[in-house]
mmCIF file of C-alpha atoms in Angstrom:
data_model
loop_
_atom_site.group_PDB
_atom_site.id
_atom_site.type_symbol
_atom_site.label_atom_id
_atom_site.label_comp_id
_atom_site.label_asym_id
_atom_site.label_seq_id
_atom_site.Cartn_x
_atom_site.Cartn_y
_atom_site.Cartn_z
ATOM 1 C CA MET Q 15 122.917 106.816 109.052
ATOM 2 C CA ASN Q 16 122.890 105.366 105.652
ATOM 3 C CA LEU Q 17 120.557 104.404 103.729
ATOM 4 C CA PHE Q 18 120.982 100.532 104.474
ATOM 5 C CA ASN Q 19 120.709 101.141 108.336
ATOM 6 C CA GLU Q 20 117.525 103.765 107.983
ATOM 7 C CA ILE Q 21 116.389 100.282 106.099
ATOM 8 C CA GLU Q 22 117.201 97.981 108.224
ATOM 9 C CA ARG Q 23 115.674 100.052 111.031
ATOM 10 C CA VAL Q 24 112.145 100.609 109.039
ATOM 11 C CA THR Q 25 111.940 96.991 108.108
ATOM 12 C CA LYS Q 26 112.642 95.601 111.589
ATOM 13 C CA GLU Q 27 110.232 97.865 112.949
ATOM 14 C CA ILE Q 28 107.263 96.774 110.144
ATOM 15 C CA TYR Q 29 107.758 93.177 111.106
ATOM 16 C CA LYS Q 30 107.969 94.520 115.205
ATOM 17 C CA TRP Q 31 103.640 95.596 114.348
ATOM 18 C CA GLN Q 32 102.859 93.430 111.632
ATOM 19 C CA ASP Q 33 101.025 91.187 113.140
ATOM 20 C CA THR Q 34 98.897 92.880 115.781
ATOM 21 C CA LYS Q 35 95.352 93.632 115.095
ATOM 22 C CA ASN Q 36 96.007 97.545 115.255
ATOM 23 C CA PHE Q 37 95.169 99.095 111.532
ATOM 24 C CA VAL Q 38 92.301 100.531 110.209
ATOM 25 C CA VAL Q 39 91.277 100.739 106.704
ATOM 26 C CA TRP Q 40 89.288 104.003 105.128
ATOM 27 C CA VAL Q 41 87.061 104.098 102.327
ATOM 28 C CA GLY Q 42 86.676 108.265 101.474
ATOM 29 C CA GLY Q 43 87.423 109.399 104.950
ATOM 30 C CA CYS Q 44 84.917 106.846 106.573
ATOM 31 C CA GLU Q 45 86.104 103.877 108.980
ATOM 32 C CA GLU Q 46 85.320 101.075 106.908
ATOM 33 C CA HIS Q 47 87.300 98.414 108.828
ATOM 34 C CA SER Q 48 89.787 98.068 112.027
ATOM 35 C CA ASN Q 49 91.080 95.492 114.124
ATOM 36 C CA LEU Q 50 93.134 94.122 110.763
ATOM 37 C CA THR Q 51 96.618 92.874 110.329
ATOM 38 C CA TYR Q 52 98.854 94.323 108.616
ATOM 39 C CA PRO Q 53 98.249 91.908 105.411
ATOM 40 C CA GLN Q 54 94.256 91.881 106.042
ATOM 41 C CA ALA Q 55 94.350 96.112 105.311
ATOM 42 C CA LEU Q 56 96.530 95.297 102.420
ATOM 43 C CA ALA Q 57 94.089 92.645 100.825
ATOM 44 C CA LEU Q 58 91.317 95.352 101.593
ATOM 45 C CA ARG Q 59 92.857 98.164 100.387
ATOM 46 C CA ASP Q 60 93.440 96.347 97.315
ATOM 47 C CA GLU Q 61 89.885 94.900 96.947
ATOM 48 C CA TYR Q 62 88.781 98.519 97.258
ATOM 49 C CA LEU Q 63 91.411 100.161 95.034
ATOM 50 C CA GLU Q 64 90.622 97.370 91.874
ATOM 51 C CA ASP Q 65 86.386 97.977 92.364
ATOM 52 C CA GLY Q 66 87.454 101.452 91.451
ATOM 53 C CA TYR Q 67 88.142 103.249 94.911
ATOM 54 C CA ASP Q 68 90.526 105.934 94.569
ATOM 55 C CA ASP Q 69 90.385 107.588 98.361
ATOM 56 C CA VAL Q 70 91.321 104.449 100.411
ATOM 57 C CA HIS Q 71 94.533 104.526 102.837
ATOM 58 C CA ILE Q 72 95.357 102.256 105.890
ATOM 59 C CA ASP Q 73 96.448 103.852 109.736
ATOM 60 C CA ARG Q 74 98.080 102.310 111.628
ATOM 61 C CA VAL Q 75 96.235 102.535 115.191
ATOM 62 C CA GLU Q 76 98.679 103.156 118.190
ATOM 63 C CA GLU Q 77 99.195 100.769 121.324
ATOM 64 C CA GLU Q 78 97.845 102.835 124.244
ATOM 65 C CA THR Q 79 100.764 103.268 126.555
ATOM 66 C CA LYS Q 80 100.066 101.993 130.631
#
């Protein structure tokens, strides 16, 4: 698989779940915000980073399979 195909595959995967509310923002190892869309999580992460926090990350919660 070439790089272009891999980028295209990952981009399609991101678009598939970006509007679902299954993202969590962690600050300092503690879950601070959950049930966020990807754009909401990015905005919160950026706010925390601008406020001087350096241990901020976003996790995507896998959807449960039934």
